[in-house]
Short mmCIF file of C-alpha atoms in Angstrom, two decimals:
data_model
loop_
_atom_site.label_atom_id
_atom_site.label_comp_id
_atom_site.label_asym_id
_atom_site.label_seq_id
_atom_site.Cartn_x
_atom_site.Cartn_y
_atom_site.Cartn_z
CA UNK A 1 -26.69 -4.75 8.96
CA UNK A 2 -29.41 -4.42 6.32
CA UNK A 3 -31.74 -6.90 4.91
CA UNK A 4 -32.51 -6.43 1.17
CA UNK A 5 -35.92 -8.17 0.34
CA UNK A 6 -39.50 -7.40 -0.88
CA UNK A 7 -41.34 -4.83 0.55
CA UNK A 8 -44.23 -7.29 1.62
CA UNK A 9 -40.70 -8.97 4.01
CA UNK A 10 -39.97 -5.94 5.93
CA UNK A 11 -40.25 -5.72 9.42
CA UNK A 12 -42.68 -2.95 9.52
CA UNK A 13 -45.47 -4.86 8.60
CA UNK A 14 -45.20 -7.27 12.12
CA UNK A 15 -47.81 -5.48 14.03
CA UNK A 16 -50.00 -4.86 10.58
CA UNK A 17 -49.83 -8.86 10.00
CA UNK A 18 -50.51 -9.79 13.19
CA UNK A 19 -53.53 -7.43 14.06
CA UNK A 20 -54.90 -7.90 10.49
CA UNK A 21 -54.23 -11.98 11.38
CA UNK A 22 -55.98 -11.88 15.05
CA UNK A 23 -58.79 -10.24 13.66
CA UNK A 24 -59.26 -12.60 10.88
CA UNK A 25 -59.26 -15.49 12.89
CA UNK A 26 -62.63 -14.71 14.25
CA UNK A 27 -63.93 -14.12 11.45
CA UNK A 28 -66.37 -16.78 9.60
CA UNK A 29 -64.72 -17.75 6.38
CA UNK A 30 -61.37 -15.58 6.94
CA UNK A 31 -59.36 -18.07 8.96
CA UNK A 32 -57.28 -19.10 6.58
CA UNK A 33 -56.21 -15.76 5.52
CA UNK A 34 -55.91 -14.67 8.97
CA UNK A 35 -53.83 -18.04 10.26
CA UNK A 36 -51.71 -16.97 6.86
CA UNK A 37 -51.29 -13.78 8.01
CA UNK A 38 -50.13 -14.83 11.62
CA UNK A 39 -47.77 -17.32 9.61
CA UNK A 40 -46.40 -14.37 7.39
CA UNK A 41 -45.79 -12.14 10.73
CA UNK A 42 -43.96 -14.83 12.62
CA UNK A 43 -41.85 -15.63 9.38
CA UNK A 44 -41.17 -11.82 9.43
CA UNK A 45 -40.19 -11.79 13.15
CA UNK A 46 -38.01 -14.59 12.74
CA UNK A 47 -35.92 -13.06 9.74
CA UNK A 48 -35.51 -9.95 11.87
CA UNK A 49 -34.29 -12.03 14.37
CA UNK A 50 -31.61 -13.72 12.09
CA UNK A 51 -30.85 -9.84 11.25
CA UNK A 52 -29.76 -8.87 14.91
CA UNK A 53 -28.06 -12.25 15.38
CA UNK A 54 -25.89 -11.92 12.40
CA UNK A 55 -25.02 -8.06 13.47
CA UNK A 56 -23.84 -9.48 16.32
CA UNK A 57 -21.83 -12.45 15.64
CA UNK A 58 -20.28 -11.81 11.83
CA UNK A 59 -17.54 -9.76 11.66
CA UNK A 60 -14.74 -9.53 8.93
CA UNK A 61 -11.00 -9.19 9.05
CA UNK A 62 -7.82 -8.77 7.14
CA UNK A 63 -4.41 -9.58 8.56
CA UNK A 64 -1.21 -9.29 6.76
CA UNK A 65 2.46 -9.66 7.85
CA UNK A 66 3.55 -7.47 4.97
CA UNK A 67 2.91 -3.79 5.51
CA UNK A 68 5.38 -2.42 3.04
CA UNK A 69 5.10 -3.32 -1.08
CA UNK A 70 7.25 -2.19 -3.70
CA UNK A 71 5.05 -1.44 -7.11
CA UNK A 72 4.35 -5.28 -8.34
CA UNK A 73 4.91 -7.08 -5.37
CA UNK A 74 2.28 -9.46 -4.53
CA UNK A 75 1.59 -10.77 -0.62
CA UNK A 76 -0.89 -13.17 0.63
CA UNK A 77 -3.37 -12.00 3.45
CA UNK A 78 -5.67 -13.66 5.61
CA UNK A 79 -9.38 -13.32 5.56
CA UNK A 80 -10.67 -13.58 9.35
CA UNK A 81 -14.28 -14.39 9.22
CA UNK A 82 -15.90 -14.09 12.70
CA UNK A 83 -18.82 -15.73 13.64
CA UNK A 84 -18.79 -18.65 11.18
CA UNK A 85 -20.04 -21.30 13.52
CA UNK A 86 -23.47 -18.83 13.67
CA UNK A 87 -23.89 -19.04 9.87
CA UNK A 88 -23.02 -22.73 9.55
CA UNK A 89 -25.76 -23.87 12.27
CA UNK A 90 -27.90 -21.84 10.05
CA UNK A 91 -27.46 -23.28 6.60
CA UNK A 92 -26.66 -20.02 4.66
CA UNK A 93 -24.08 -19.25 2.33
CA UNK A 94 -21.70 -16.42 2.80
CA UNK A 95 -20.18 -14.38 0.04
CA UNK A 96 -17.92 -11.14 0.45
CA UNK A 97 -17.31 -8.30 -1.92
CA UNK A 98 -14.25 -6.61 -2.03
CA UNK A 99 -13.41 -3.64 -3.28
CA UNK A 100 -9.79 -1.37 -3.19
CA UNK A 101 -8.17 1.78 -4.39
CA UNK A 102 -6.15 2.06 -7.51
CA UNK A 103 -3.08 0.98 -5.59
CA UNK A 104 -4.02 -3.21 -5.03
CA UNK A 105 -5.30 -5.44 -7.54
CA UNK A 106 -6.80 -9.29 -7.07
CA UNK A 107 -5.14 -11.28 -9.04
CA UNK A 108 -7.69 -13.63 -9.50
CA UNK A 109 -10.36 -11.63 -10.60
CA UNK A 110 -9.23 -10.77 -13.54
CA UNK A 111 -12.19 -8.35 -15.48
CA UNK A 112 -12.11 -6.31 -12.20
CA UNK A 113 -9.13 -5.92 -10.82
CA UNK A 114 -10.23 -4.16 -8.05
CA UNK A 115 -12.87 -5.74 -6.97
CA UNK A 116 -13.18 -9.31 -5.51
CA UNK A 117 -16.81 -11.58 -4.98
CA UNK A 118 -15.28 -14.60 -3.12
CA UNK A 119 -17.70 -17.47 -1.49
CA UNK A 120 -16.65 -18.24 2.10
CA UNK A 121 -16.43 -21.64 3.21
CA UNK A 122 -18.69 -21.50 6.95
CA UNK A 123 -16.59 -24.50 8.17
CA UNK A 124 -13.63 -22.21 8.69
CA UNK A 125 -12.79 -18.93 9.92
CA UNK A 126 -9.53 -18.04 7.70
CA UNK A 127 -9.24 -18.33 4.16
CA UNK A 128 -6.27 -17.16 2.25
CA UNK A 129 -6.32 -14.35 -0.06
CA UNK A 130 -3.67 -12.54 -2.75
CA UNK A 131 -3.43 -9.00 -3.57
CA UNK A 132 -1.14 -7.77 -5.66
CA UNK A 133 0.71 -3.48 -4.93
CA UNK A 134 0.14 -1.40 -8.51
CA UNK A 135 0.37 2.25 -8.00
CA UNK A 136 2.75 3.75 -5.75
CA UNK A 137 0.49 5.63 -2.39
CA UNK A 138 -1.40 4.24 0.47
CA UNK A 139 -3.59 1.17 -0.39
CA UNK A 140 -6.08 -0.05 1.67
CA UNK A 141 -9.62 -1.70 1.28
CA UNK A 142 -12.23 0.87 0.29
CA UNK A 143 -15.62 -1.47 0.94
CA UNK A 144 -15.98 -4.93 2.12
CA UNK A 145 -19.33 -6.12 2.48
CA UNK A 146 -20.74 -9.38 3.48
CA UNK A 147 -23.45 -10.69 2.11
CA UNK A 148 -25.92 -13.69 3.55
CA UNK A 149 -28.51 -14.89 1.06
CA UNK A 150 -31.42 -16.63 2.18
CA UNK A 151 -33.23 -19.50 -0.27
CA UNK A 152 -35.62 -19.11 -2.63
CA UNK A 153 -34.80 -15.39 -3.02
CA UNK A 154 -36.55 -14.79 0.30
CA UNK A 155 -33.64 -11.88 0.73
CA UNK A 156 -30.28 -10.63 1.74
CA UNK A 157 -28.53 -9.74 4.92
CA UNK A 158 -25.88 -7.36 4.14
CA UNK A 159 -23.05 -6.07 6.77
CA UNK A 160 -20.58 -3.46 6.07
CA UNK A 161 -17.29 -4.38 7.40
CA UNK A 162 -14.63 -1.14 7.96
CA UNK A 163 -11.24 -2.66 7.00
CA UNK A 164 -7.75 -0.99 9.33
CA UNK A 165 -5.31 -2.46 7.39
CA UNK A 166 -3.41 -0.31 5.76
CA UNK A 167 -0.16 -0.82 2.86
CA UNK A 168 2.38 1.39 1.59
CA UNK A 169 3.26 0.98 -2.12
CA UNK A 170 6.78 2.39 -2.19
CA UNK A 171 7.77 3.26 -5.32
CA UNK A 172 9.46 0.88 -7.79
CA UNK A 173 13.19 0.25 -8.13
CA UNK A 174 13.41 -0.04 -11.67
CA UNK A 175 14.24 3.28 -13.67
CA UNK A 176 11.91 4.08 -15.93
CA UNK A 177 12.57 4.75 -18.73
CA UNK A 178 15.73 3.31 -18.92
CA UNK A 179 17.29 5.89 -20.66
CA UNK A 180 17.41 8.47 -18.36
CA UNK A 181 20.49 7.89 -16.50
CA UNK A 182 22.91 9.78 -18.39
CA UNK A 183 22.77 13.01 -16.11
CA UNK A 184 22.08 11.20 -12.57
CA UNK A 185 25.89 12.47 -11.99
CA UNK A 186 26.94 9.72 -9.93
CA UNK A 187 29.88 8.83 -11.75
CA UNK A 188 31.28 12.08 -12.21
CA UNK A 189 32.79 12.65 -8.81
CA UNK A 190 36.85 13.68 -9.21
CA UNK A 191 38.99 10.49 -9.71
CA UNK A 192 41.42 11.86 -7.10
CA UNK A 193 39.21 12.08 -4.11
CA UNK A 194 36.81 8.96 -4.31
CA UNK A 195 37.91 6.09 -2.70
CA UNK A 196 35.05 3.92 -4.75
CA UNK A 197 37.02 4.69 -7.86
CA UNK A 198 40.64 5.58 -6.99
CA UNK A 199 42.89 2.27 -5.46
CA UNK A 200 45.13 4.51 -4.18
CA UNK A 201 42.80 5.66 -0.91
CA UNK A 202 42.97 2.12 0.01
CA UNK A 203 43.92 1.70 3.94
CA UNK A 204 44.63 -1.76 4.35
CA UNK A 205 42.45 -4.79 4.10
CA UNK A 206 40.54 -7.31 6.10
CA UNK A 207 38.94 -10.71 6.28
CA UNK A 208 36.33 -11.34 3.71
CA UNK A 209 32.77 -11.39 5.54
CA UNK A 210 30.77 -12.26 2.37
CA UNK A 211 29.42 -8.99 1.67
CA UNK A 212 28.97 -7.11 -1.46
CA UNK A 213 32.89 -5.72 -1.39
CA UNK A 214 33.84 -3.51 -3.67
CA UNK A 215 37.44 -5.12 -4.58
CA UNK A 216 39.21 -7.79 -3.36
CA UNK A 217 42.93 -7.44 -2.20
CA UNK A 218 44.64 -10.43 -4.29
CA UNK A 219 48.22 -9.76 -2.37
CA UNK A 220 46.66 -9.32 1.39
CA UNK A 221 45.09 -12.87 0.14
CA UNK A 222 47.76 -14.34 -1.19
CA UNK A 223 50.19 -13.47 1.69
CA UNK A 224 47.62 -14.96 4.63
CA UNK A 225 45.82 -17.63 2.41
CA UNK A 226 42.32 -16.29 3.08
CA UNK A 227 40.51 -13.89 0.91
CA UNK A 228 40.56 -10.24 2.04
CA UNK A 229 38.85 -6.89 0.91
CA UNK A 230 40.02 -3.92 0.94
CA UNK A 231 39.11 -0.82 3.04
CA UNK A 232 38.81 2.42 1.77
CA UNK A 233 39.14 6.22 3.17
CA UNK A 234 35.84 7.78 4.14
CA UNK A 235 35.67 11.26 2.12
CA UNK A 236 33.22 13.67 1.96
CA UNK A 237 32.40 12.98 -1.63
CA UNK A 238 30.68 9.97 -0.70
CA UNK A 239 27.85 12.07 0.95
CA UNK A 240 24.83 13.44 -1.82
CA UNK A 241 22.50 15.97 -1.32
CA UNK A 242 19.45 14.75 -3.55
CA UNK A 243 17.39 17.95 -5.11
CA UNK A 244 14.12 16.46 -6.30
CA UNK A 245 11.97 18.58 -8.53
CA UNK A 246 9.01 17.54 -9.62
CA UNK A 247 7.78 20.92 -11.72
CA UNK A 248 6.87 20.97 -15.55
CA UNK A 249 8.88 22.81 -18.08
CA UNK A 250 6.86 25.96 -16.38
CA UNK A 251 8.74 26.01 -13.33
CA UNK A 252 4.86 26.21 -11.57
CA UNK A 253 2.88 23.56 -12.67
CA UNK A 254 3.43 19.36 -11.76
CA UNK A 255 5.44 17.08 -14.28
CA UNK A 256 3.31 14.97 -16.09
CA UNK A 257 5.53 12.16 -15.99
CA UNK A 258 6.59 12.78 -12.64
CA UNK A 259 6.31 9.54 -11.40
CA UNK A 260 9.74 8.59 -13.45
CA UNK A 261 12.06 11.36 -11.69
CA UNK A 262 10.42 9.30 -8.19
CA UNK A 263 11.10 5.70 -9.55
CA UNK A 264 15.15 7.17 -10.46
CA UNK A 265 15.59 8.60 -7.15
CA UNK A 266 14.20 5.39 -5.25
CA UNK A 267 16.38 3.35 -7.30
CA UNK A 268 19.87 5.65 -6.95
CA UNK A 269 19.42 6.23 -3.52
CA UNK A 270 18.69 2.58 -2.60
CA UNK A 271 21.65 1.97 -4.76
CA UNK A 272 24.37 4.57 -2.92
CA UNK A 273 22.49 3.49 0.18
CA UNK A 274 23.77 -0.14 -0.26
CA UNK A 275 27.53 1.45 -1.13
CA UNK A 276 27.69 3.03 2.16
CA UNK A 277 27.35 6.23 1.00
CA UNK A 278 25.06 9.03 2.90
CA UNK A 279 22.44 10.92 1.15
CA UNK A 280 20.40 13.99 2.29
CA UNK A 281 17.19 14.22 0.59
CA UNK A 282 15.17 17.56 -0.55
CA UNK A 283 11.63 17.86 -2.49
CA UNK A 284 9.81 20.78 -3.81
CA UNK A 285 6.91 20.03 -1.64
CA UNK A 286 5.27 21.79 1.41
CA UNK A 287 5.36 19.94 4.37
CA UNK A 288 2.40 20.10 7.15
CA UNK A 289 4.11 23.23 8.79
CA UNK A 290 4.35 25.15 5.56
CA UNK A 291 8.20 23.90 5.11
CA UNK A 292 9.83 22.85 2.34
CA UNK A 293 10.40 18.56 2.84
CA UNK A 294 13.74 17.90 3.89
CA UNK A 295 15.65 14.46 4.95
CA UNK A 296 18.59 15.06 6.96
CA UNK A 297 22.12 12.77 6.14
CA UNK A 298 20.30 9.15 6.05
CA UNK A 299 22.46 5.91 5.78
CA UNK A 300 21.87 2.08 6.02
CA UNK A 301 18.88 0.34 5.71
CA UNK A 302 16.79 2.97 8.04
CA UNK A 303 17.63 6.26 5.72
CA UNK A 304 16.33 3.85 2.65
CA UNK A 305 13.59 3.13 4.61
CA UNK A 306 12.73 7.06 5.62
CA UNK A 307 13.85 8.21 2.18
CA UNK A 308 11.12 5.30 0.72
CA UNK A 309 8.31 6.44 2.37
CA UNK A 310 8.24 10.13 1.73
CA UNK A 311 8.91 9.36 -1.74
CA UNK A 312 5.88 6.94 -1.50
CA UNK A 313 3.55 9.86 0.28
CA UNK A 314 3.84 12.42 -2.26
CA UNK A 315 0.34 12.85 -3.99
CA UNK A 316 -0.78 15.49 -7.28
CA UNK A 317 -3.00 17.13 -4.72
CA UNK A 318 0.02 18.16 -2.63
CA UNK A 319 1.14 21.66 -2.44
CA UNK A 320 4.29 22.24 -4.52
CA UNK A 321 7.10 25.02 -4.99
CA UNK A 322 7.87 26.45 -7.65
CA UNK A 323 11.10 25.41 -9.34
CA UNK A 324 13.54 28.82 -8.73
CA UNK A 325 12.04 29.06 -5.42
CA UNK A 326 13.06 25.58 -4.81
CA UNK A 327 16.64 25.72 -6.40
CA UNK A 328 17.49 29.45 -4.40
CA UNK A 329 15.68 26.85 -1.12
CA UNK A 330 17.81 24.61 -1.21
CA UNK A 331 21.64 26.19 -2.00
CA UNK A 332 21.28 27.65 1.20
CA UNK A 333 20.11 24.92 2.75
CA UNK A 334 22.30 21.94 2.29
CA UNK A 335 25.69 20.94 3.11
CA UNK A 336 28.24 22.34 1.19
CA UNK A 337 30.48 19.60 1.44
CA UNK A 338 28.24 17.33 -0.26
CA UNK A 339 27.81 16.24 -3.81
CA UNK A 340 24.57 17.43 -5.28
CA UNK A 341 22.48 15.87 -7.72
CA UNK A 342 19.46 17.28 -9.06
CA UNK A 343 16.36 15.37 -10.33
CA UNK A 344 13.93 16.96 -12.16
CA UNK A 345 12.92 16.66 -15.86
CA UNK A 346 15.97 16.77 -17.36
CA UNK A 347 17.21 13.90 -16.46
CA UNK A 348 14.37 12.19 -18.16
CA UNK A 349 14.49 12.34 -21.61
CA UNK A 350 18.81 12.49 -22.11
#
């Protein structure tokens, strides 16, 4: 903790005041001054005192249930202020500054978004606070500072307080733009073999759960008087390999608008995901052994899951591969039994 106050306040000058202040005292006509300066070194003392007490005692903490945002999402977080009862017996208000990455906002302070001054009532130890996820990528709390003001301007205890929590702004579910669906492929599997499109795979039926079904079987209803859906044949066409390129028109260099091809890949894998479909996932980006990123088959709510956070890690600073590279990578490295889908910038701008 530092204390910010004049130079005349600082604790260096304790032994100056006080020998300067003995002397004086025995000194015809200089008691005054030198009582004053006794006065001025215990008043010194006793704010360096405060200083080590408030080290000691005041610490700052965020807790949050939510560790996972999509881009918009807002969550409410609490503001753990240790120490409190200290600062109350003393009388002195406490203010903290807040300040975060690009990724979190404050709603509430609306010429700053990312940066929060926010008065802290001493009477209580939590106080409830909402940030709001902007930019996909870690987010966390870059500098939180508390700040204890003393009257009359006397000064300024200030305490750095490291903030742990961390979030993870996955990347958002709406395609953007909106346009650029025409070549995602999903619809073009063969009519013959998919048993989402063709009612002819259908195996039989069962009772109605209340899930998202994908048809209901009026005469399997009709017959037993409760509604049924149908089942379908598994086939292999129901399994994607995703080929994610995030390259320029160069082949070398990073998309500019690269953060569209992520937000259409979060959104039709989340989407196949749901259908009960199995995607494998592939991105032209080196991995921490040198390796080109790879998801094996994912399904369910844990492959979303996987697939959402290494779409939600990749950063502009990463190391990339270059398109033909990438495309040569990753025919010999998938399964050939899958349906592959490539996203790069062509599917953009259709």
């Amino acid at each position: 903790m530092t204390f910010s106050t004049h130079n005349a306040l600082q604790k260096q000058w304790i032994p100056v005041y006080g020998f300067a202040g003995v002397i004086l005292v025995f000194v015809p006509y200089m008691e005054i001054v030198g009582y004053a300066l006794c006065l001025l070194a215990g008043i010194v003392w006793f704010f360096e005192r405060t200083r080590k007490q408030l080290e000691q005692a005041l610490r700052l903490h965020i807790h949050s249930h939510e560790s996972l945002l999509f881009v918009g999402d807002e969550t409410e977080v609490q503001l753990i202020l240790d120490g409190s009862e200290v600062v109350e017996r003393l009388g002195l208000p406490v203010r903290v500054r807040l300040k975060s990455n690009t990724a979190l906002s404050f709603p509430a302070h609306d010429r700053s978004p990312n940066s929060l001054d926010l008065t802290l009532r001493t009477d209580q130890a939590r106080h409830m606070l909402h940030i709001q996820a902007e930019f996909r990528g870690p987010a966390y709390i870059e500098e939180c500072v508390l700040a204890v003001t003393l009257p009359f301007h006397l000064g300024t205890y200030l305490l750095e307080c490291p903030i742990e929590k961390r979030w993870t702004v996955l990347p958002s579910l709406t395609l953007h733009p909106p346009v650029g669906t025409k070549r995602l492929a999903l619809g073009d599997r063969p009519l013959t073999a998919s048993p989402l499109r063709n009612p002819l795979q259908v195996l039989g039926s069962k009772p109605y759960e209340g899930e998202p079904v994908k048809e209901i079987d009026w005469v399997a209803t009709a017959k037993l008087g409760r509604v049924q859906s149908k089942v379908f044949q598994k086939t292999s066409l129901d399994t994607f390999t995703f080929a994610v390129d995030l390259s320029g028109p160069s082949g070398y260099t990073l998309h500019h608008d690269f953060e569209s091809i992520i937000s259409q890949v979060a959104y039709v894998t989340t989407r196949l995901l749901k259908e009960e479909c199995k995607v494998e996932l592939f991105i032209n980006r080196f991995n921490g052994e040198g390796k080109m990123e790879h998801i094996s088959l994912q399904e369910g709510e844990r492959g979303s899951r996987l697939i959402l956070l290494m779409l939600a890690d990749l950063h502009p600073g990463n190391r990339f591969i270059s398109t033909d590279a990438f495309v040569r990578m990753v025919e010999r490295k998938r399964l050939k039994q899958s349906h592959l889908v490539w996203f790069n910038q062509h599917n953009l701008y259709d």
